[in-house]
Amino acid sequence: MQPARCVAFIGVVTVLALQLTTPATASTDCSPTVDDRTFASAARLRALNATVAGFGVRATGSPDHDRLISWLERRAERLPGVSVRSEPFAITRWQPGPGLLLSGGSVPVAGAIPYSAPGLRSGELVRLPAGTPITAANARGKVVLRDFPALDRGYLAEPLLNADMVDAGRAGAAGVVVAFPFPHEQVKGYWDPHLGTHYRVPGVFVGSDAAAKLVPGPRTTIGVLAARVPAVTRSLIATLPGLSSERIVLDTNTDGVGWVQENGTVALLALAEHFARLPPRCRPRTIEFVFATGHLHRPAEGSEFRARALDAEYDSGTIAFAFVLEHLGTREFLPSDGSLHPTGLAEPSGWFAGSPALAESASAALAGRSVDRTFVLPGSDLPVPGRMPPQCSFGGIGTHFHSHLVPTMAMISGPWTLWAPSFGAAAVDHDRMRRQVLAAGDAITALAPLPRDRIAGPYLDMRRARAAGAPTCSHELPPEWAPRN
């Protein structure tokens, strides 16, 4: 997720007065909102989330990830009318194991930096302050100690962490130690960067209590016990037919850690159960539920490949819009006195929307379900005039669909607990999560009978401009292996 600029669309939904332009229309006795009485309760969402989190670290293509995918597949296949298929991706899997650090004695390690090189290496421990480049001159043969970047939220550190790991490999460093300003117990199992790029050096995270024991100078041994093996992972695509074959596409990722990343799977299950219970006359369009793989191994980012496919067929009239759900119900934790503490508030969230109709439905749904601290936004990056679209980022995997000029909404937050699984269930307010998922269902229901061109709005002109040669967003995925030089 990237930082959001709070620029909100404001509007009133008028979709109920509009007629569907697809071959069939829904009956007027269908509810305009999700029935709160029959929708999954907060307790049920919590139980589902506990099951997902209970699979452990779902590293892409790992046995635990495969088991989660199979569990989701069985649940989707049991829903009336739903058909399920898979899209496979071949990867070099990184199977995480423990990290090791010996520097004047054994130092507690919070976790291995994802995709860091397996093995043991030794060298002088050297502290390089923030902003000091890692080069062969200051790091070759040494173990580099870095402080975790001082930023408003942890997810913002990913580009810096990735650059340090790549630079350390190029410099011939022995390894990298990243020291958090928070205690060991809060950062155990921290998982970022999540690019899925295999690095050339071992790297570990340590908490502030362990970091206090590290003194530059002594010979230090760093190690990562992990495996790199060929594997095949898969995305699930569950399809629920509607009166029209034109599709609404709901997307989230399945690989993740803890209760926050990724609980969008729970939201998609609850929405699938709801819409499958409705009579066919109350589903004006077909709904496609995408449980995508590869968000923790982004060379195989399943959402990007699904977005490419939707982009290729959009002009034929088969797609209405896409909606991505990530990191729901999150509680705000902020640094204080050297650790993270709950503020008692919800973590601020973004509901990104790329057209006026999408933004109006989002605003109305949030108000209808009393979802606070959520902003309806046109993008999270600065607009670039002449680019199609001017704002590429929707903060997370919604970016893939929006930047491919598929009409898109995306609901996402970026709390400190996102990549810190140690907070467990305390990271999520499941009553709030339920209100968010109900709001998502309300928006889908309101948009379902709306004419396709009305949903798309400016996307149609942007697609024409792109076809005429206008610049667009980059769709390059990270490399599977870090460069050597």
Short mmCIF file of C-alpha atoms in Angstrom, two decimals:
data_model
loop_
_atom_site.label_atom_id
_atom_site.label_comp_id
_atom_site.label_asym_id
_atom_site.label_seq_id
_atom_site.Cartn_x
_atom_site.Cartn_y
_atom_site.Cartn_z
CA MET A 1 0.00 0.00 0.00
CA GLN A 2 1.08 3.55 -0.77
CA PRO A 3 0.22 6.76 1.13
CA ALA A 4 -3.22 8.15 0.25
CA ARG A 5 -4.12 11.72 -0.61
CA CYS A 6 -7.46 12.45 0.97
CA VAL A 7 -9.34 13.74 -2.07
CA ALA A 8 -12.88 12.41 -1.84
CA PHE A 9 -15.63 12.01 -4.38
CA ILE A 10 -18.99 12.95 -2.86
CA GLY A 11 -22.29 12.04 -4.43
CA VAL A 12 -25.66 10.45 -4.01
CA VAL A 13 -26.45 7.09 -5.58
CA THR A 14 -29.22 7.25 -8.15
CA VAL A 15 -28.65 3.83 -9.65
CA LEU A 16 -32.03 2.40 -8.68
CA ALA A 17 -33.74 4.68 -11.18
CA LEU A 18 -31.60 3.47 -14.05
CA GLN A 19 -32.24 0.56 -16.41
CA LEU A 20 -29.81 -2.24 -17.20
CA THR A 21 -28.53 -2.35 -20.76
CA THR A 22 -27.52 -6.03 -20.56
CA PRO A 23 -29.86 -8.68 -22.05
CA ALA A 24 -31.93 -9.21 -18.87
CA THR A 25 -32.97 -7.14 -15.85
CA ALA A 26 -33.43 -7.99 -12.20
CA SER A 27 -36.87 -8.25 -10.65
CA THR A 28 -38.02 -5.17 -8.73
CA ASP A 29 -38.66 -7.28 -5.61
CA CYS A 30 -34.91 -7.78 -5.08
CA SER A 31 -33.48 -5.91 -2.09
CA PRO A 32 -31.43 -2.78 -2.89
CA THR A 33 -29.03 -3.62 -0.04
CA VAL A 34 -27.59 -6.72 1.61
CA ASP A 35 -29.95 -8.26 4.19
CA ASP A 36 -28.20 -7.69 7.51
CA ARG A 37 -30.26 -10.47 9.15
CA THR A 38 -28.93 -13.26 6.95
CA PHE A 39 -25.41 -12.02 6.26
CA ALA A 40 -22.47 -13.62 8.10
CA SER A 41 -22.25 -12.37 11.69
CA ALA A 42 -19.15 -10.77 13.18
CA ALA A 43 -18.61 -13.97 15.15
CA ARG A 44 -18.73 -16.02 11.96
CA LEU A 45 -16.28 -13.69 10.21
CA ARG A 46 -13.97 -14.00 13.20
CA ALA A 47 -14.20 -17.79 13.09
CA LEU A 48 -13.40 -17.82 9.37
CA ASN A 49 -10.52 -15.42 9.92
CA ALA A 50 -9.21 -17.63 12.72
CA THR A 51 -9.23 -20.58 10.33
CA VAL A 52 -7.34 -18.63 7.66
CA ALA A 53 -4.77 -17.37 10.17
CA GLY A 54 -4.56 -20.87 11.62
CA PHE A 55 -2.90 -22.14 8.46
CA GLY A 56 0.17 -20.20 9.64
CA VAL A 57 2.50 -18.30 7.34
CA ARG A 58 1.05 -18.79 3.87
CA ALA A 59 4.25 -18.18 1.91
CA THR A 60 3.48 -18.42 -1.80
CA GLY A 61 3.43 -22.01 -2.96
CA SER A 62 4.23 -23.39 0.51
CA PRO A 63 2.38 -26.44 1.89
CA ASP A 64 0.40 -24.18 4.26
CA HIS A 65 -0.57 -21.91 1.39
CA ASP A 66 -1.62 -24.91 -0.71
CA ARG A 67 -3.79 -26.18 2.15
CA LEU A 68 -5.51 -22.81 2.47
CA ILE A 69 -6.23 -22.70 -1.27
CA SER A 70 -7.71 -26.21 -1.13
CA TRP A 71 -9.87 -25.20 1.86
CA LEU A 72 -11.15 -22.14 -0.03
CA GLU A 73 -11.79 -24.29 -3.08
CA ARG A 74 -13.91 -26.78 -1.11
CA ARG A 75 -15.97 -23.99 0.44
CA ALA A 76 -16.57 -22.30 -2.91
CA GLU A 77 -17.50 -25.57 -4.64
CA ARG A 78 -20.22 -26.21 -2.02
CA LEU A 79 -22.05 -22.98 -2.87
CA PRO A 80 -25.12 -23.46 -5.11
CA GLY A 81 -24.49 -22.63 -8.75
CA VAL A 82 -20.78 -21.83 -8.29
CA SER A 83 -18.14 -23.34 -10.57
CA VAL A 84 -14.44 -23.18 -9.70
CA ARG A 85 -11.31 -23.36 -11.82
CA SER A 86 -7.59 -22.78 -11.22
CA GLU A 87 -4.85 -20.78 -12.93
CA PRO A 88 -1.40 -22.29 -12.20
CA PHE A 89 1.93 -20.42 -11.95
CA ALA A 90 5.41 -21.95 -11.78
CA ILE A 91 7.72 -20.27 -9.25
CA THR A 92 10.91 -20.78 -7.28
CA ARG A 93 9.43 -21.00 -3.81
CA TRP A 94 11.08 -19.52 -0.74
CA GLN A 95 10.18 -21.69 2.24
CA PRO A 96 10.90 -19.66 5.41
CA GLY A 97 12.85 -21.00 8.33
CA PRO A 98 14.49 -19.38 11.38
CA GLY A 99 17.20 -16.75 11.28
CA LEU A 100 20.44 -16.87 13.26
CA LEU A 101 22.64 -14.09 14.61
CA LEU A 102 25.82 -14.54 16.67
CA SER A 103 27.52 -11.32 17.76
CA GLY A 104 29.27 -11.57 21.10
CA GLY A 105 26.85 -14.36 21.90
CA SER A 106 23.49 -15.47 20.54
CA VAL A 107 21.16 -12.59 19.65
CA PRO A 108 17.38 -13.23 19.45
CA VAL A 109 16.16 -12.95 15.86
CA ALA A 110 12.58 -11.86 15.17
CA GLY A 111 12.61 -13.48 11.75
CA ALA A 112 14.39 -13.88 8.46
CA ILE A 113 13.91 -11.11 5.92
CA PRO A 114 11.66 -12.68 3.27
CA TYR A 115 13.49 -14.18 0.29
CA SER A 116 16.93 -13.57 1.79
CA ALA A 117 19.66 -16.05 0.87
CA PRO A 118 19.86 -19.30 2.85
CA GLY A 119 23.15 -20.15 4.57
CA LEU A 120 25.66 -18.90 7.15
CA ARG A 121 28.09 -16.01 6.60
CA SER A 122 30.41 -14.06 8.87
CA GLY A 123 32.02 -10.65 8.88
CA GLU A 124 32.62 -7.50 10.88
CA LEU A 125 29.41 -5.85 12.08
CA VAL A 126 29.13 -2.33 10.70
CA ARG A 127 26.33 0.16 11.33
CA LEU A 128 25.35 2.25 8.30
CA PRO A 129 22.98 5.11 9.15
CA ALA A 130 19.82 5.78 7.18
CA GLY A 131 20.61 7.50 3.91
CA THR A 132 24.12 6.03 3.66
CA PRO A 133 24.29 3.88 0.52
CA ILE A 134 25.44 0.29 0.91
CA THR A 135 28.48 -0.09 -1.34
CA ALA A 136 31.42 -2.40 -1.80
CA ALA A 137 33.62 0.23 -0.14
CA ASN A 138 31.73 0.19 3.18
CA ALA A 139 30.06 -3.23 3.19
CA ARG A 140 32.02 -5.90 1.29
CA GLY A 141 32.48 -8.93 3.52
CA LYS A 142 30.67 -7.20 6.41
CA VAL A 143 27.35 -7.65 8.18
CA VAL A 144 25.43 -4.41 7.73
CA LEU A 145 23.27 -3.16 10.61
CA ARG A 146 20.44 -0.85 9.58
CA ASP A 147 17.66 0.76 11.58
CA PHE A 148 14.14 0.10 10.30
CA PRO A 149 13.15 3.24 8.35
CA ALA A 150 11.43 5.94 10.40
CA LEU A 151 8.08 6.22 8.63
CA ASP A 152 4.44 6.79 9.51
CA ARG A 153 3.49 3.16 8.76
CA GLY A 154 5.63 0.08 8.31
CA TYR A 155 4.41 -0.84 4.83
CA LEU A 156 5.96 2.37 3.47
CA ALA A 157 9.42 0.92 4.20
CA GLU A 158 9.26 -1.76 1.53
CA PRO A 159 11.13 0.14 -1.24
CA LEU A 160 13.92 1.04 1.18
CA LEU A 161 14.23 -2.48 2.59
CA ASN A 162 14.29 -3.93 -0.91
CA ALA A 163 16.94 -1.46 -2.07
CA ASP A 164 19.15 -2.30 0.93
CA MET A 165 18.94 -6.04 0.25
CA VAL A 166 19.68 -5.58 -3.45
CA ASP A 167 22.55 -3.17 -2.76
CA ALA A 168 24.03 -5.47 -0.11
CA GLY A 169 24.09 -8.31 -2.63
CA ARG A 170 25.77 -6.15 -5.24
CA ALA A 171 28.30 -4.91 -2.67
CA GLY A 172 29.30 -8.41 -1.61
CA ALA A 173 28.14 -7.90 1.97
CA ALA A 174 27.99 -10.89 4.30
CA GLY A 175 24.44 -10.02 5.34
CA VAL A 176 21.95 -7.44 6.58
CA VAL A 177 20.44 -6.94 10.04
CA VAL A 178 17.43 -4.61 10.30
CA ALA A 179 16.71 -3.33 13.81
CA PHE A 180 13.17 -2.32 14.74
CA PRO A 181 12.37 0.39 17.30
CA PHE A 182 9.84 -2.06 18.79
CA PRO A 183 10.44 -5.08 21.05
CA HIS A 184 11.13 -8.59 19.82
CA GLU A 185 7.70 -9.97 20.72
CA GLN A 186 5.90 -7.38 18.57
CA VAL A 187 7.93 -7.98 15.40
CA LYS A 188 8.29 -11.77 15.50
CA GLY A 189 7.59 -13.13 12.04
CA TYR A 190 7.55 -9.70 10.36
CA TRP A 191 7.18 -10.22 6.59
CA ASP A 192 8.30 -7.45 4.27
CA PRO A 193 9.50 -6.78 1.57
CA HIS A 194 6.87 -8.94 -0.12
CA LEU A 195 8.16 -8.49 -3.67
CA GLY A 196 9.12 -12.15 -3.96
CA THR A 197 12.57 -11.29 -5.32
CA HIS A 198 15.22 -13.76 -4.16
CA TYR A 199 18.07 -11.80 -2.59
CA ARG A 200 21.80 -12.61 -2.75
CA VAL A 201 22.54 -12.19 0.97
CA PRO A 202 21.00 -13.47 4.22
CA GLY A 203 19.05 -10.93 6.22
CA VAL A 204 17.28 -10.89 9.59
CA PHE A 205 15.02 -8.64 11.65
CA VAL A 206 15.71 -7.97 15.32
CA GLY A 207 13.64 -6.18 17.93
CA SER A 208 14.83 -3.17 19.88
CA ASP A 209 15.74 -5.28 22.91
CA ALA A 210 18.00 -7.49 20.80
CA ALA A 211 19.38 -4.53 18.85
CA ALA A 212 20.63 -3.01 22.12
CA LYS A 213 23.07 -5.92 22.38
CA LEU A 214 24.65 -5.23 18.99
CA VAL A 215 27.89 -3.25 19.02
CA PRO A 216 29.65 -2.51 15.71
CA GLY A 217 33.09 -4.04 15.35
CA PRO A 218 32.99 -7.68 16.48
CA ARG A 219 32.94 -10.49 13.98
CA THR A 220 29.33 -11.50 13.54
CA THR A 221 27.72 -14.57 12.04
CA ILE A 222 24.37 -14.24 10.29
CA GLY A 223 22.34 -17.11 8.94
CA VAL A 224 19.00 -17.97 7.38
CA LEU A 225 17.61 -21.49 7.37
CA ALA A 226 15.30 -21.49 4.37
CA ALA A 227 14.71 -23.49 1.20
CA ARG A 228 14.50 -22.46 -2.43
CA VAL A 229 12.69 -25.07 -4.50
CA PRO A 230 10.62 -25.16 -7.71
CA ALA A 231 6.89 -25.14 -7.03
CA VAL A 232 3.54 -24.53 -8.67
CA THR A 233 0.97 -22.25 -7.06
CA ARG A 234 -2.50 -21.37 -8.28
CA SER A 235 -5.23 -18.77 -8.25
CA LEU A 236 -8.83 -19.85 -7.76
CA ILE A 237 -11.59 -18.34 -9.90
CA ALA A 238 -15.11 -19.06 -8.66
CA THR A 239 -17.98 -18.02 -10.96
CA LEU A 240 -21.59 -17.46 -9.93
CA PRO A 241 -23.89 -17.03 -12.98
CA GLY A 242 -26.30 -14.12 -13.20
CA LEU A 243 -28.98 -13.06 -15.67
CA SER A 244 -26.23 -11.67 -17.91
CA SER A 245 -22.86 -13.20 -18.72
CA GLU A 246 -21.30 -9.76 -18.22
CA ARG A 247 -19.13 -10.04 -15.10
CA ILE A 248 -18.47 -8.23 -11.85
CA VAL A 249 -15.02 -9.35 -10.65
CA LEU A 250 -14.15 -9.45 -6.93
CA ASP A 251 -10.51 -10.03 -6.08
CA THR A 252 -8.18 -10.62 -3.13
CA ASN A 253 -4.98 -12.61 -2.49
CA THR A 254 -4.58 -15.90 -0.61
CA ASP A 255 -0.92 -15.86 0.40
CA GLY A 256 -0.28 -13.91 3.59
CA VAL A 257 0.60 -13.85 7.27
CA GLY A 258 -1.51 -13.44 10.38
CA TRP A 259 -5.04 -12.08 10.77
CA VAL A 260 -4.72 -8.94 8.61
CA GLN A 261 -2.78 -10.09 5.53
CA GLU A 262 -4.88 -11.47 3.97
CA ASN A 263 -8.36 -11.45 5.46
CA GLY A 264 -9.94 -10.36 2.18
CA THR A 265 -10.40 -14.10 1.60
CA VAL A 266 -12.96 -14.09 4.43
CA ALA A 267 -14.79 -11.14 2.87
CA LEU A 268 -15.01 -12.85 -0.52
CA LEU A 269 -16.31 -16.06 1.08
CA ALA A 270 -19.02 -14.16 2.96
CA LEU A 271 -20.03 -12.23 -0.18
CA ALA A 272 -20.06 -15.41 -2.25
CA GLU A 273 -22.34 -17.08 0.32
CA HIS A 274 -24.66 -14.08 0.27
CA PHE A 275 -24.97 -13.74 -3.49
CA ALA A 276 -25.28 -17.52 -4.00
CA ARG A 277 -28.34 -17.51 -1.69
CA LEU A 278 -30.15 -14.95 -3.83
CA PRO A 279 -32.56 -16.12 -6.53
CA PRO A 280 -31.01 -15.74 -10.02
CA ARG A 281 -33.41 -12.88 -10.83
CA CYS A 282 -31.61 -10.84 -8.14
CA ARG A 283 -28.21 -11.24 -9.80
CA PRO A 284 -28.33 -9.01 -12.88
CA ARG A 285 -24.73 -9.85 -13.75
CA THR A 286 -22.45 -12.85 -13.28
CA ILE A 287 -20.06 -12.50 -10.33
CA GLU A 288 -16.49 -13.80 -10.48
CA PHE A 289 -14.61 -14.31 -7.20
CA VAL A 290 -10.83 -14.32 -7.69
CA PHE A 291 -8.74 -15.79 -4.87
CA ALA A 292 -5.40 -14.81 -6.35
CA THR A 293 -1.95 -16.17 -5.59
CA GLY A 294 1.41 -14.47 -5.84
CA HIS A 295 1.05 -11.30 -3.78
CA LEU A 296 3.97 -12.45 -1.63
CA HIS A 297 5.80 -13.65 -4.74
CA ARG A 298 5.01 -10.85 -7.13
CA PRO A 299 6.70 -12.20 -10.27
CA ALA A 300 3.62 -14.48 -10.23
CA GLU A 301 1.14 -11.81 -9.05
CA GLY A 302 -2.16 -13.53 -9.85
CA SER A 303 -4.14 -10.28 -9.64
CA GLU A 304 -1.94 -8.70 -12.32
CA PHE A 305 -2.43 -11.63 -14.66
CA ARG A 306 -6.18 -11.59 -14.04
CA ALA A 307 -6.22 -7.84 -14.74
CA ARG A 308 -4.37 -8.36 -18.01
CA ALA A 309 -6.99 -10.88 -19.09
CA LEU A 310 -9.86 -8.54 -18.18
CA ASP A 311 -8.18 -5.67 -20.01
CA ALA A 312 -7.88 -7.79 -23.15
CA GLU A 313 -11.60 -8.62 -23.19
CA TYR A 314 -13.10 -5.44 -21.72
CA ASP A 315 -13.88 -3.80 -25.05
CA SER A 316 -15.97 -6.82 -26.07
CA GLY A 317 -18.46 -5.88 -23.35
CA THR A 318 -17.97 -8.84 -21.01
CA ILE A 319 -16.71 -6.94 -17.91
CA ALA A 320 -18.66 -4.45 -15.77
CA PHE A 321 -16.13 -3.58 -13.06
CA ALA A 322 -13.59 -5.02 -10.60
CA PHE A 323 -13.59 -4.65 -6.82
CA VAL A 324 -10.60 -5.56 -4.62
CA LEU A 325 -10.86 -6.13 -0.84
CA GLU A 326 -7.78 -6.16 1.43
CA HIS A 327 -6.81 -5.75 5.11
CA LEU A 328 -10.28 -5.24 6.56
CA GLY A 329 -11.45 -4.35 10.07
CA THR A 330 -8.03 -3.18 11.16
CA ARG A 331 -7.39 -1.43 14.45
CA GLU A 332 -4.96 1.46 14.69
CA PHE A 333 -1.68 0.82 16.54
CA LEU A 334 0.83 3.65 16.88
CA PRO A 335 4.35 3.91 18.36
CA SER A 336 4.63 5.18 21.92
CA ASP A 337 7.40 4.70 24.49
CA GLY A 338 9.29 2.27 22.29
CA SER A 339 6.45 -0.07 21.35
CA LEU A 340 3.19 -0.21 19.43
CA HIS A 341 -0.04 0.49 21.32
CA PRO A 342 -3.70 0.45 20.25
CA THR A 343 -5.25 3.90 20.02
CA GLY A 344 -8.80 2.62 20.41
CA LEU A 345 -9.61 3.87 16.91
CA ALA A 346 -9.99 2.17 13.58
CA GLU A 347 -7.02 2.29 11.23
CA PRO A 348 -7.76 4.82 8.46
CA SER A 349 -8.81 3.09 5.26
CA GLY A 350 -9.12 4.00 1.61
CA TRP A 351 -11.95 3.09 -0.73
CA PHE A 352 -10.51 3.86 -4.13
CA ALA A 353 -12.89 4.44 -7.02
CA GLY A 354 -12.05 5.30 -10.61
CA SER A 355 -15.33 6.79 -11.87
CA PRO A 356 -18.09 9.03 -10.47
CA ALA A 357 -20.61 6.17 -10.41
CA LEU A 358 -18.23 3.93 -8.50
CA ALA A 359 -17.37 6.74 -6.08
CA GLU A 360 -21.03 7.60 -5.50
CA SER A 361 -21.88 3.98 -4.69
CA ALA A 362 -18.91 3.78 -2.29
CA SER A 363 -19.88 6.98 -0.46
CA ALA A 364 -23.51 5.89 -0.10
CA ALA A 365 -22.54 2.40 1.11
CA LEU A 366 -20.12 3.74 3.73
CA ALA A 367 -22.73 6.15 5.06
CA GLY A 368 -25.41 3.46 5.08
CA ARG A 369 -23.29 1.12 7.19
CA SER A 370 -21.74 3.83 9.44
CA VAL A 371 -18.16 2.97 8.46
CA ASP A 372 -15.95 5.73 9.85
CA ARG A 373 -12.36 6.78 9.07
CA THR A 374 -12.67 5.67 5.45
CA PHE A 375 -11.95 8.00 2.54
CA VAL A 376 -13.25 7.64 -1.00
CA LEU A 377 -10.25 8.45 -3.19
CA PRO A 378 -9.37 8.64 -6.90
CA GLY A 379 -5.83 7.31 -6.31
CA SER A 380 -2.94 7.33 -3.86
CA ASP A 381 -0.21 8.77 -6.09
CA LEU A 382 0.18 12.20 -7.61
CA PRO A 383 -1.68 12.62 -10.93
CA VAL A 384 0.36 12.84 -14.12
CA PRO A 385 -1.44 14.90 -16.79
CA GLY A 386 -1.75 13.06 -20.09
CA ARG A 387 -1.19 9.61 -18.60
CA MET A 388 -4.00 7.06 -18.78
CA PRO A 389 -5.00 6.91 -15.97
CA PRO A 390 -3.49 10.05 -14.42
CA GLN A 391 -3.24 8.28 -11.04
CA CYS A 392 -1.94 4.72 -11.31
CA SER A 393 -2.02 3.50 -7.71
CA PHE A 394 -5.03 2.25 -5.77
CA GLY A 395 -2.82 1.51 -2.78
CA GLY A 396 -2.61 -2.27 -3.23
CA ILE A 397 -3.64 -4.98 -5.69
CA GLY A 398 -6.52 -2.84 -6.93
CA THR A 399 -3.76 -0.98 -8.78
CA HIS A 400 -3.45 -3.85 -11.25
CA PHE A 401 -7.05 -3.57 -12.44
CA HIS A 402 -7.28 0.23 -12.40
CA SER A 403 -3.97 0.73 -14.20
CA HIS A 404 -5.18 -1.69 -16.89
CA LEU A 405 -8.16 0.66 -17.32
CA VAL A 406 -10.73 -1.80 -16.03
CA PRO A 407 -13.30 0.19 -13.99
CA THR A 408 -12.19 -0.50 -10.42
CA MET A 409 -12.94 -0.02 -6.75
CA ALA A 410 -10.57 -1.14 -3.98
CA MET A 411 -10.94 -1.16 -0.20
CA ILE A 412 -7.66 -1.30 1.77
CA SER A 413 -5.83 -0.20 4.92
CA GLY A 414 -2.15 -0.26 5.89
CA PRO A 415 -1.73 -0.62 9.67
CA TRP A 416 1.49 -1.37 11.53
CA THR A 417 0.04 -4.84 12.12
CA LEU A 418 -0.13 -5.58 8.39
CA TRP A 419 3.17 -7.49 8.27
CA ALA A 420 3.45 -8.16 12.02
CA PRO A 421 1.47 -11.35 12.70
CA SER A 422 2.32 -11.34 16.42
CA PHE A 423 -0.72 -9.14 17.19
CA GLY A 424 -3.07 -11.95 16.20
CA ALA A 425 -6.80 -11.45 16.59
CA ALA A 426 -6.24 -8.17 18.48
CA ALA A 427 -5.32 -6.54 15.15
CA VAL A 428 -8.87 -6.90 13.78
CA ASP A 429 -12.22 -5.50 14.89
CA HIS A 430 -14.61 -8.01 13.35
CA ASP A 431 -17.69 -5.86 13.97
CA ARG A 432 -16.07 -3.16 11.87
CA MET A 433 -14.95 -5.74 9.33
CA ARG A 434 -18.57 -6.86 8.99
CA ARG A 435 -19.76 -3.28 8.39
CA GLN A 436 -17.10 -2.87 5.71
CA VAL A 437 -18.05 -6.12 3.96
CA LEU A 438 -21.75 -5.21 4.17
CA ALA A 439 -20.90 -1.83 2.61
CA ALA A 440 -19.01 -3.63 -0.15
CA GLY A 441 -22.04 -5.87 -0.73
CA ASP A 442 -24.35 -2.84 -0.82
CA ALA A 443 -22.16 -1.13 -3.42
CA ILE A 444 -22.06 -4.27 -5.58
CA THR A 445 -25.85 -4.62 -5.30
CA ALA A 446 -26.42 -0.97 -6.22
CA LEU A 447 -24.08 -1.14 -9.21
CA ALA A 448 -25.28 -4.51 -10.49
CA PRO A 449 -28.19 -3.14 -12.58
CA LEU A 450 -26.39 0.04 -13.67
CA PRO A 451 -25.55 0.42 -17.37
CA ARG A 452 -21.98 -0.56 -18.14
CA ASP A 453 -21.03 2.76 -19.71
CA ARG A 454 -22.35 4.65 -16.69
CA ILE A 455 -20.16 2.53 -14.39
CA ALA A 456 -17.11 3.10 -16.59
CA GLY A 457 -17.42 6.87 -16.95
CA PRO A 458 -13.95 8.28 -17.80
CA TYR A 459 -12.42 4.83 -18.28
CA LEU A 460 -13.93 4.67 -21.78
CA ASP A 461 -12.21 7.87 -22.90
CA MET A 462 -8.98 6.75 -21.24
CA ARG A 463 -9.06 3.44 -23.09
CA ARG A 464 -9.55 5.28 -26.38
CA ALA A 465 -6.69 7.64 -25.55
CA ARG A 466 -4.42 4.72 -24.68
CA ALA A 467 -5.29 3.03 -27.97
CA ALA A 468 -4.32 6.25 -29.73
CA GLY A 469 -0.88 6.18 -28.11
CA ALA A 470 -1.24 8.01 -24.79
CA PRO A 471 1.23 6.87 -22.10
CA THR A 472 -0.05 4.54 -19.42
CA CYS A 473 1.08 2.99 -16.14
CA SER A 474 3.88 0.48 -15.86
CA HIS A 475 2.83 -3.15 -15.50
CA GLU A 476 6.31 -4.51 -14.96
CA LEU A 477 6.51 -7.07 -12.16
CA PRO A 478 9.51 -7.49 -9.85
CA PRO A 479 12.26 -9.88 -10.98
CA GLU A 480 12.33 -13.31 -9.36
CA TRP A 481 16.08 -12.90 -8.67
CA ALA A 482 17.90 -9.81 -7.49
CA PRO A 483 20.54 -8.54 -9.95
CA ARG A 484 24.15 -9.42 -9.23
CA ASN A 485 25.55 -6.07 -10.35
#
